[in-house]
Amino acid sequence: MNSLATFAVRRAASRTFAQQVSPLSTSIPVEVDHYTSSGWKTENLGEVTKSGKYQIQTFNKISEKGLARFSTERFDVKASDLDSTNAHALLLRSHKLQESEVDVSVRAIARCGAGTNNVPVARMTELGIPVFNTPGANANAVKELVLCGMLLGSRRIVDGINHMKDLGSQGVAKERVEKDKSMFGGQELKGKTLAVIGLGHIGAATARDAAALGMDLVGYDPGLSIDSALKLPNGINLCDSISAAVSNADYISINIPYIKGENGTHGIIGKDLVKVFKPNAILLNFARGELVDSEAMKEFLDNGDGRYVSDFPDDLLWDHKNAVILPHLGASTEEAEDAAAAMAADTIAAYLETGTIKNSVNFPVVSLPVRDEGAIRISVINKNQPGVLASITDVFAKAKLNIVQQINQSRGDVAYNVLDLGPTWDHENISMKDLQKELTMTEGVLSSRVVFGTPGKGYARNIDGQYWA
């Protein structure tokens, strides 16, 4: 049974529970009890749903330090191994999220990491659910592994370790150690050229530390932001193409996202680009395995003295003598997991409590002004289509409600509106419950939310012409 069907079946039973709970007081006149109610067994409702708290559901093991950022007075955090979901927001790491796991009550999803390939982002956009990530939270951890990769590729350290284990098993390590060390000669990093492809958080950090090691730097990033540019070391030479950047590089670090489809980045390190590599170039891929064409890389490794170092599995290169394939360790440090979880928690809390949007991969960035005392803040998510905004404001105009400030931002097919309503209005003749229903059922609107109400209340959705609150 999908989440919407489950919601309908359980709805009546949960209303009984909602009527028994005395909600926390609020200055905002929200009459409808927006208790999430889409799957809990009725006998368990009292244990898992608490009036006045946001429900956060986690997948995978999320850092306790990060989760501690959620105030226990306003948030309940529960793991996904409970019988069902009843969440206002989801937090995950590597779990491959299915649409069936996204309940009708879910307002937001955050991944504790940079990539969101394990989240159906396009579908969440259609449903009006923002998806957040944590850019930069694991940058230091990945950067350190890139630096480690440069050393692994330079000195044949892995081969040397394996050789010493073999000698040790024969009992001849002491006798052979000096004689055999010439088998594992290498080169130093100082004075060599590093090409950094992608100059975001990880790329910029890698460039800075490489410069401190005495390396010469070239870089390429067609979407270089001002913020990232300010973090680059002095002396880096920015190129206007990948081929120009890598042609004279001793080391090449890839730090770009994986994008499928036409004009995407699948196999961007392919035969044409590999042709301009120096014969002994060392390629460092701690971004995504799919960025590298394995056949082209194998040909390069077969015909020269180059190296390939990555923490992504490769069915073709895993045992190549010039490849070092590690487990996917980039962000696998305690510090990175703490930082990512903390950033995700802060992002979710800010969105649920204030409506602010930051670090979303499918919604626009929205920084909100302070709400006037007594004003009611309502957020509306709608399809980015002509006429929808006018229809939204018309709902308030008909109710003779004054919009004291308003923000409208869009990204792709979705738009996000935040409206602050003046505190003076006819409470006796205007029902917030009825007003929100009319607003939510307006053509093109996906959901609406009273932002500064009791946590967990004030949320409504328009799902295929049906009203869910």
Coordinates of C-alpha atoms in Angstrom, one line a residue:
M1 CA 0.0 0.0 0.0
N2 CA 1.5 3.4 -0.9
S3 CA 1.9 6.3 1.5
L4 CA -1.3 8.1 0.3
A5 CA -3.4 5.1 0.6
T6 CA -2.1 4.3 4.0
F7 CA -2.7 7.9 5.0
A8 CA -6.4 7.6 4.1
V9 CA -6.9 4.3 5.9
R10 CA -5.3 5.6 9.2
R11 CA -6.8 9.1 9.1
A12 CA -10.0 8.5 11.0
A13 CA -8.3 6.6 13.8
S14 CA -5.7 9.3 14.2
R15 CA -8.3 12.0 14.5
T16 CA -9.5 10.3 17.6
F17 CA -6.0 10.7 19.1
A18 CA -5.7 14.3 17.9
Q19 CA -8.9 15.2 19.7
Q20 CA -7.6 13.8 22.9
V21 CA -4.4 15.8 22.9
S22 CA -4.5 19.3 24.1
P23 CA -2.2 21.3 21.7
L24 CA 0.3 23.8 23.0
S25 CA -0.9 27.3 23.0
T26 CA 0.0 29.5 20.0
S27 CA -0.7 33.1 19.1
I28 CA -1.5 32.1 15.6
P29 CA -5.1 31.1 15.1
V30 CA -4.7 27.8 13.4
E31 CA -7.9 25.8 14.0
V32 CA -7.1 22.6 12.2
D33 CA -5.1 19.9 13.9
H34 CA -2.4 19.0 11.4
Y35 CA -1.3 15.9 13.2
T36 CA 0.6 13.6 10.9
S37 CA -1.3 10.4 10.7
S38 CA -0.2 8.1 7.9
G39 CA 0.7 4.8 9.2
W40 CA 1.0 4.5 12.9
K41 CA -0.9 1.8 14.6
T42 CA -3.5 3.5 16.7
E43 CA -2.3 1.8 19.9
N44 CA 1.2 3.3 19.3
L45 CA 0.1 6.9 18.4
G46 CA 0.4 8.2 21.9
E47 CA 3.9 7.0 22.2
V48 CA 5.4 8.3 19.0
T49 CA 3.5 11.5 18.1
K50 CA 3.8 14.4 20.5
S51 CA 1.8 17.5 20.0
G52 CA 4.0 20.6 19.6
K53 CA 7.1 18.8 18.2
Y54 CA 8.5 18.2 14.8
Q55 CA 9.1 14.6 14.0
I56 CA 12.4 13.8 12.3
Q57 CA 13.0 10.4 10.8
T58 CA 16.6 9.1 10.2
F59 CA 17.9 6.5 7.8
N60 CA 21.3 5.0 8.2
K61 CA 23.3 5.8 11.4
I62 CA 23.4 9.5 11.7
S63 CA 26.0 11.2 14.0
E64 CA 24.7 11.7 17.5
K65 CA 26.6 15.0 17.7
G66 CA 24.8 16.2 14.6
L67 CA 21.4 15.1 15.8
A68 CA 22.0 16.9 19.1
R69 CA 21.6 20.2 17.2
F70 CA 17.9 19.5 17.2
S71 CA 16.3 21.0 20.3
T72 CA 14.6 18.3 22.4
E73 CA 11.9 20.8 23.3
R74 CA 10.8 21.2 19.6
F75 CA 12.0 18.0 17.8
D76 CA 11.6 14.3 18.2
V77 CA 14.2 12.2 16.3
K78 CA 13.4 8.6 15.5
A79 CA 15.1 5.9 13.4
S80 CA 13.5 4.3 10.3
D81 CA 13.4 0.9 11.9
L82 CA 10.1 1.7 13.6
D83 CA 7.0 0.1 12.3
S84 CA 6.0 3.0 10.1
T85 CA 6.7 6.7 9.4
N86 CA 5.1 9.8 10.7
A87 CA 7.8 12.3 9.9
H88 CA 7.9 16.0 9.1
A89 CA 11.5 15.7 7.7
L90 CA 13.9 12.9 6.7
L91 CA 17.6 12.7 7.2
L92 CA 19.8 10.1 5.5
R93 CA 23.3 9.3 4.3
S94 CA 23.7 6.5 1.8
H95 CA 20.1 5.0 2.0
K96 CA 18.5 4.8 -1.4
L97 CA 15.3 6.6 -0.7
Q98 CA 12.1 5.3 -2.3
E99 CA 9.0 7.4 -2.9
S100 CA 7.0 5.0 -0.9
E101 CA 9.1 6.0 2.2
V102 CA 8.2 9.7 1.7
D103 CA 5.0 10.1 3.7
V104 CA 2.4 12.8 2.9
S105 CA 3.5 14.5 6.1
V106 CA 7.1 15.0 5.0
R107 CA 8.0 18.7 4.4
A108 CA 11.7 18.3 3.7
I109 CA 14.6 15.8 3.1
A110 CA 18.2 16.3 3.9
R111 CA 21.2 14.2 2.9
C112 CA 24.2 14.2 5.1
G113 CA 26.7 14.6 2.2
A114 CA 27.1 16.5 -1.0
G115 CA 25.7 14.1 -3.6
T116 CA 22.0 13.4 -3.8
N117 CA 22.0 10.5 -6.3
N118 CA 20.2 8.3 -3.8
V119 CA 17.3 10.7 -3.5
P120 CA 14.6 10.9 -6.2
V121 CA 15.1 14.7 -6.5
A122 CA 13.0 15.2 -9.7
R123 CA 10.0 13.5 -8.1
M124 CA 10.4 15.4 -4.9
T125 CA 10.4 18.6 -6.9
E126 CA 7.1 17.6 -8.5
L127 CA 5.6 17.0 -5.1
G128 CA 6.9 20.3 -3.7
I129 CA 9.4 18.9 -1.2
P130 CA 12.8 20.6 -0.9
V131 CA 15.8 18.4 -0.9
F132 CA 18.9 19.6 1.0
N133 CA 22.5 18.5 1.0
T134 CA 25.6 19.5 3.1
P135 CA 28.2 21.1 0.7
G136 CA 31.6 21.5 2.2
A137 CA 30.9 19.5 5.4
N138 CA 33.1 16.7 4.3
A139 CA 35.6 18.8 2.2
N140 CA 38.5 18.5 4.6
A141 CA 38.1 14.7 4.9
V142 CA 38.0 14.2 1.1
K143 CA 40.9 16.7 0.6
E144 CA 43.1 14.8 3.0
L145 CA 42.4 11.6 1.1
V146 CA 43.3 13.3 -2.2
L147 CA 46.6 14.3 -0.7
C148 CA 47.0 10.7 0.5
G149 CA 46.2 9.6 -3.0
M150 CA 49.0 11.7 -4.5
L151 CA 51.5 10.1 -2.2
L152 CA 50.1 6.6 -2.9
G153 CA 50.4 7.3 -6.6
S154 CA 53.9 8.8 -6.3
R155 CA 55.8 6.2 -4.3
R156 CA 54.2 2.8 -4.9
I157 CA 53.5 2.6 -1.2
V158 CA 50.8 -0.1 -1.5
D159 CA 53.1 -2.3 -3.6
G160 CA 55.8 -1.8 -1.0
I161 CA 53.5 -2.8 1.9
N162 CA 52.4 -6.0 0.1
H163 CA 56.0 -6.8 -0.8
M164 CA 57.1 -6.5 2.9
K165 CA 54.2 -8.7 4.0
D166 CA 55.4 -11.3 1.5
L167 CA 59.0 -11.1 2.7
G168 CA 57.8 -11.3 6.3
S169 CA 55.9 -14.5 5.6
Q170 CA 59.1 -16.0 4.2
G171 CA 61.1 -14.8 7.2
V172 CA 63.6 -12.8 5.0
A173 CA 62.3 -9.2 5.5
K174 CA 65.4 -8.0 7.4
E175 CA 67.8 -9.5 4.9
R176 CA 66.0 -8.1 1.8
V177 CA 64.6 -4.7 3.0
E178 CA 67.5 -2.6 1.8
K179 CA 68.2 -4.5 -1.4
D180 CA 64.5 -4.5 -2.5
K181 CA 63.7 -0.8 -1.8
S182 CA 64.9 0.2 -5.3
M183 CA 61.9 -1.6 -6.7
F184 CA 59.6 1.1 -5.2
G185 CA 61.2 4.3 -6.2
G186 CA 59.1 7.4 -6.9
Q187 CA 58.9 11.1 -7.1
E188 CA 58.3 14.0 -4.7
L189 CA 55.4 16.4 -4.9
K190 CA 57.3 19.6 -4.5
G191 CA 57.8 21.4 -7.8
K192 CA 55.3 19.2 -9.6
T193 CA 52.2 20.6 -11.3
L194 CA 48.7 19.7 -10.0
A195 CA 45.6 20.3 -12.2
V196 CA 42.5 20.7 -10.1
I197 CA 39.3 20.1 -12.1
G198 CA 36.4 21.7 -10.2
L199 CA 37.2 24.4 -7.7
G200 CA 34.4 24.1 -5.1
H201 CA 34.9 23.3 -1.5
I202 CA 37.1 20.2 -2.0
G203 CA 38.9 21.5 -5.1
A204 CA 39.8 24.8 -3.4
A205 CA 41.0 23.1 -0.2
T206 CA 43.1 20.7 -2.2
A207 CA 44.7 23.6 -4.1
R208 CA 45.5 25.5 -1.0
D209 CA 47.2 22.5 0.7
A210 CA 49.0 21.5 -2.5
A211 CA 50.4 25.0 -2.7
A212 CA 51.7 24.7 0.8
L213 CA 53.5 21.5 -0.3
G214 CA 55.4 23.6 -3.0
M215 CA 53.3 22.4 -6.0
D216 CA 52.5 24.5 -9.0
L217 CA 48.8 24.8 -9.6
V218 CA 46.5 25.0 -12.6
G219 CA 42.7 24.8 -12.4
Y220 CA 39.5 24.7 -14.4
D221 CA 36.0 25.4 -13.3
P222 CA 33.5 27.1 -15.7
G223 CA 31.1 27.8 -12.8
L224 CA 33.6 29.2 -10.4
S225 CA 31.8 31.3 -7.8
I226 CA 33.2 34.4 -6.2
D227 CA 33.2 32.7 -2.8
S228 CA 35.3 29.8 -4.1
A229 CA 37.6 32.1 -6.1
L230 CA 38.5 34.0 -2.9
K231 CA 39.6 30.7 -1.3
L232 CA 42.1 29.8 -4.0
P233 CA 45.8 30.2 -3.4
N234 CA 47.7 33.0 -5.0
G235 CA 49.5 31.9 -8.2
I236 CA 47.0 29.3 -9.4
N237 CA 46.7 29.5 -13.2
L238 CA 43.0 29.2 -14.3
C239 CA 42.5 27.7 -17.7
D240 CA 39.6 27.9 -20.1
S241 CA 39.3 24.2 -20.8
I242 CA 39.9 20.9 -19.1
S243 CA 42.4 19.8 -21.8
A244 CA 44.4 23.0 -21.3
A245 CA 44.5 22.4 -17.6
V246 CA 45.6 18.7 -17.7
S247 CA 48.0 18.8 -20.7
N248 CA 51.1 19.6 -18.6
A249 CA 50.0 18.3 -15.3
D250 CA 51.9 15.7 -13.2
Y251 CA 48.8 15.2 -11.0
I252 CA 45.1 15.6 -11.9
S253 CA 42.4 15.8 -9.3
I254 CA 38.8 15.6 -10.3
N255 CA 36.4 17.4 -8.1
I256 CA 33.2 17.8 -10.1
P257 CA 29.6 16.4 -9.7
Y258 CA 28.3 13.4 -11.7
I259 CA 25.6 14.6 -14.1
K260 CA 23.7 12.1 -16.3
G261 CA 22.4 12.8 -19.7
E262 CA 23.3 15.0 -22.7
N263 CA 25.9 17.6 -21.8
G264 CA 26.5 15.7 -18.5
T265 CA 29.7 14.6 -17.0
H266 CA 29.4 10.8 -17.5
G267 CA 32.8 9.6 -18.8
I268 CA 34.1 13.1 -19.1
I269 CA 37.7 11.8 -18.5
G270 CA 37.6 9.8 -21.8
K271 CA 39.8 8.9 -24.7
D272 CA 40.1 12.4 -26.2
L273 CA 41.1 13.9 -22.9
V274 CA 43.4 11.1 -21.8
K275 CA 45.3 11.6 -25.1
V276 CA 46.7 14.9 -23.8
F277 CA 47.8 13.5 -20.5
K278 CA 51.5 13.3 -19.8
P279 CA 52.6 9.7 -20.1
N280 CA 53.3 9.5 -16.3
A281 CA 50.4 11.6 -15.1
I282 CA 48.6 10.5 -11.9
L283 CA 44.8 10.8 -12.0
L284 CA 43.0 11.2 -8.7
N285 CA 39.3 10.5 -8.7
F286 CA 37.6 11.0 -5.3
A287 CA 34.5 12.5 -6.9
R288 CA 32.5 9.8 -8.7
G289 CA 33.5 6.6 -10.5
E290 CA 31.3 7.3 -13.5
L291 CA 33.3 10.4 -14.4
V292 CA 36.2 8.2 -15.8
D293 CA 35.9 6.1 -18.9
S294 CA 37.5 2.8 -17.6
E295 CA 38.5 1.6 -21.1
A296 CA 40.3 4.8 -21.9
M297 CA 42.0 4.8 -18.5
K298 CA 43.1 1.2 -19.0
E299 CA 44.6 2.0 -22.3
F300 CA 46.5 4.9 -20.8
L301 CA 47.8 2.8 -17.9
D302 CA 48.8 -0.1 -20.2
N303 CA 50.9 2.2 -22.5
G304 CA 52.7 4.4 -20.0
D305 CA 53.9 4.9 -16.5
G306 CA 50.8 6.8 -15.3
R307 CA 48.7 6.0 -12.3
Y308 CA 45.0 6.0 -11.3
V309 CA 44.0 6.4 -7.7
S310 CA 40.3 6.3 -6.7
D311 CA 38.0 5.4 -3.9
F312 CA 35.3 4.1 -6.2
P313 CA 35.1 0.4 -7.4
D314 CA 36.0 -0.3 -11.0
D315 CA 35.4 -3.7 -12.5
L316 CA 38.1 -3.2 -15.1
L317 CA 40.9 -1.5 -13.2
W318 CA 40.6 -3.0 -9.8
D319 CA 43.7 -5.2 -10.2
H320 CA 45.7 -3.2 -12.6
K321 CA 49.3 -2.8 -11.5
N322 CA 49.2 1.0 -12.0
A323 CA 45.8 1.5 -10.3
V324 CA 45.1 1.9 -6.6
I325 CA 41.4 1.3 -5.8
L326 CA 40.3 2.1 -2.3
P327 CA 37.0 1.6 -0.5
H328 CA 34.8 4.7 -0.7
L329 CA 36.5 6.4 2.2
G330 CA 36.2 10.1 1.2
A331 CA 33.9 11.2 3.9
S332 CA 34.4 8.3 6.3
T333 CA 35.8 10.2 9.2
E334 CA 34.2 10.9 12.5
E335 CA 34.7 14.6 12.0
A336 CA 33.1 14.7 8.6
E337 CA 30.1 12.7 9.7
D338 CA 29.6 15.0 12.7
A339 CA 29.9 18.1 10.5
A340 CA 27.5 16.8 7.8
A341 CA 24.9 15.7 10.3
A342 CA 25.1 19.0 12.1
M343 CA 24.7 21.0 8.9
A344 CA 21.8 18.9 7.8
A345 CA 20.1 19.3 11.2
D346 CA 20.6 23.0 11.2
T347 CA 19.3 23.3 7.6
I348 CA 16.2 21.3 8.4
A349 CA 15.5 23.1 11.6
A350 CA 15.8 26.5 9.9
Y351 CA 13.4 25.5 7.2
L352 CA 10.8 24.0 9.5
E353 CA 11.0 26.8 12.1
T354 CA 11.4 29.9 9.9
G355 CA 10.9 28.9 6.3
T356 CA 14.5 29.7 5.3
I357 CA 16.0 27.7 2.4
K358 CA 19.7 27.1 2.2
N359 CA 21.7 24.4 0.5
S360 CA 18.8 23.0 -1.4
V361 CA 19.5 21.1 -4.6
N362 CA 16.0 21.7 -6.1
F363 CA 14.6 24.8 -4.4
P364 CA 15.7 28.5 -4.6
V365 CA 17.8 30.0 -1.9
V366 CA 15.6 32.1 0.3
S367 CA 16.8 34.2 3.2
L368 CA 13.9 35.7 5.1
P369 CA 13.6 39.0 7.0
V370 CA 12.5 39.1 10.6
R371 CA 8.8 38.6 11.0
D372 CA 6.9 41.6 12.4
E373 CA 5.5 41.1 15.9
G374 CA 2.0 39.6 15.6
A375 CA 2.3 38.9 11.8
I376 CA 1.4 35.5 10.5
R377 CA 3.9 33.9 8.1
I378 CA 2.6 31.5 5.5
S379 CA 4.8 29.7 3.0
V380 CA 3.4 28.4 -0.3
I381 CA 5.0 26.0 -2.7
N382 CA 3.6 26.0 -6.2
K383 CA 4.3 25.1 -9.8
N384 CA 6.3 27.8 -11.5
Q385 CA 3.6 28.8 -14.0
P386 CA 2.2 32.1 -15.1
G387 CA -0.8 33.4 -13.0
V388 CA -0.3 31.2 -9.9
L389 CA 1.2 34.0 -7.8
A390 CA -1.7 36.3 -8.7
S391 CA -4.2 33.6 -7.7
I392 CA -2.4 33.1 -4.4
T393 CA -2.5 36.8 -3.5
D394 CA -6.1 37.0 -4.6
V395 CA -7.1 34.5 -1.9
F396 CA -5.8 36.9 0.8
A397 CA -7.3 39.9 -1.0
K398 CA -10.7 38.4 -0.9
A399 CA -10.4 37.7 2.8
K400 CA -9.3 41.4 3.2
L401 CA -5.9 40.3 4.7
N402 CA -3.0 42.7 4.3
I403 CA 0.3 41.2 3.0
V404 CA 2.9 43.3 4.9
Q405 CA 5.9 41.6 3.2
Q406 CA 6.3 39.0 0.5
I407 CA 9.1 37.0 -1.1
N408 CA 8.7 35.0 -4.3
Q409 CA 11.6 33.0 -5.7
S410 CA 11.7 30.2 -8.3
R411 CA 14.0 27.5 -9.5
G412 CA 13.1 25.5 -12.5
D413 CA 9.6 24.1 -12.3
V414 CA 9.0 25.1 -8.7
A415 CA 8.3 28.4 -6.9
Y416 CA 8.5 29.3 -3.2
N417 CA 6.5 32.1 -1.7
V418 CA 6.6 33.5 1.8
L419 CA 4.0 35.9 2.9
D420 CA 3.7 37.8 6.2
L421 CA 0.1 38.8 7.0
G422 CA -0.7 41.8 9.1
P423 CA -1.9 41.1 12.6
T424 CA -5.2 43.0 12.2
W425 CA -7.9 40.9 10.7
D426 CA -11.4 39.6 11.4
H427 CA -10.8 36.5 13.5
E428 CA -14.5 35.9 14.1
N429 CA -15.5 35.8 10.4
I430 CA -12.3 34.5 8.8
S431 CA -11.3 30.9 9.6
M432 CA -7.7 30.1 9.1
K433 CA -8.7 26.5 8.4
D434 CA -11.0 27.5 5.5
L435 CA -8.5 30.1 4.2
Q436 CA -5.7 27.6 4.1
K437 CA -7.8 25.0 2.3
E438 CA -8.8 27.6 -0.3
L439 CA -5.2 28.6 -0.7
T440 CA -3.9 25.1 -0.9
M441 CA -6.5 24.0 -3.5
T442 CA -5.7 27.0 -5.7
E443 CA -4.7 25.8 -9.2
G444 CA -0.9 25.2 -9.3
V445 CA -0.4 25.2 -5.6
L446 CA 1.3 22.1 -4.1
S447 CA 1.4 22.9 -0.4
S448 CA 1.0 25.6 2.2
R449 CA 2.3 26.0 5.7
V450 CA 1.8 28.3 8.7
V451 CA 5.4 28.7 9.6
F452 CA 5.4 30.1 13.2
G453 CA 2.7 27.9 14.6
T454 CA 2.9 24.9 16.9
P455 CA 5.5 22.5 15.5
G456 CA 3.9 19.8 13.4
K457 CA 0.8 21.8 12.7
G458 CA -0.3 24.1 10.0
Y459 CA 0.7 22.1 6.9
A460 CA -1.5 21.2 4.0
R461 CA -1.0 19.7 0.6
N462 CA -2.8 19.5 -2.7
I463 CA -2.2 16.0 -4.1
D464 CA -3.9 15.4 -7.4
G465 CA -6.8 17.6 -6.5
Q466 CA -7.3 16.1 -3.0
Y467 CA -6.8 18.2 0.2
W468 CA -4.6 16.7 2.8
A469 CA -4.0 18.5 6.1

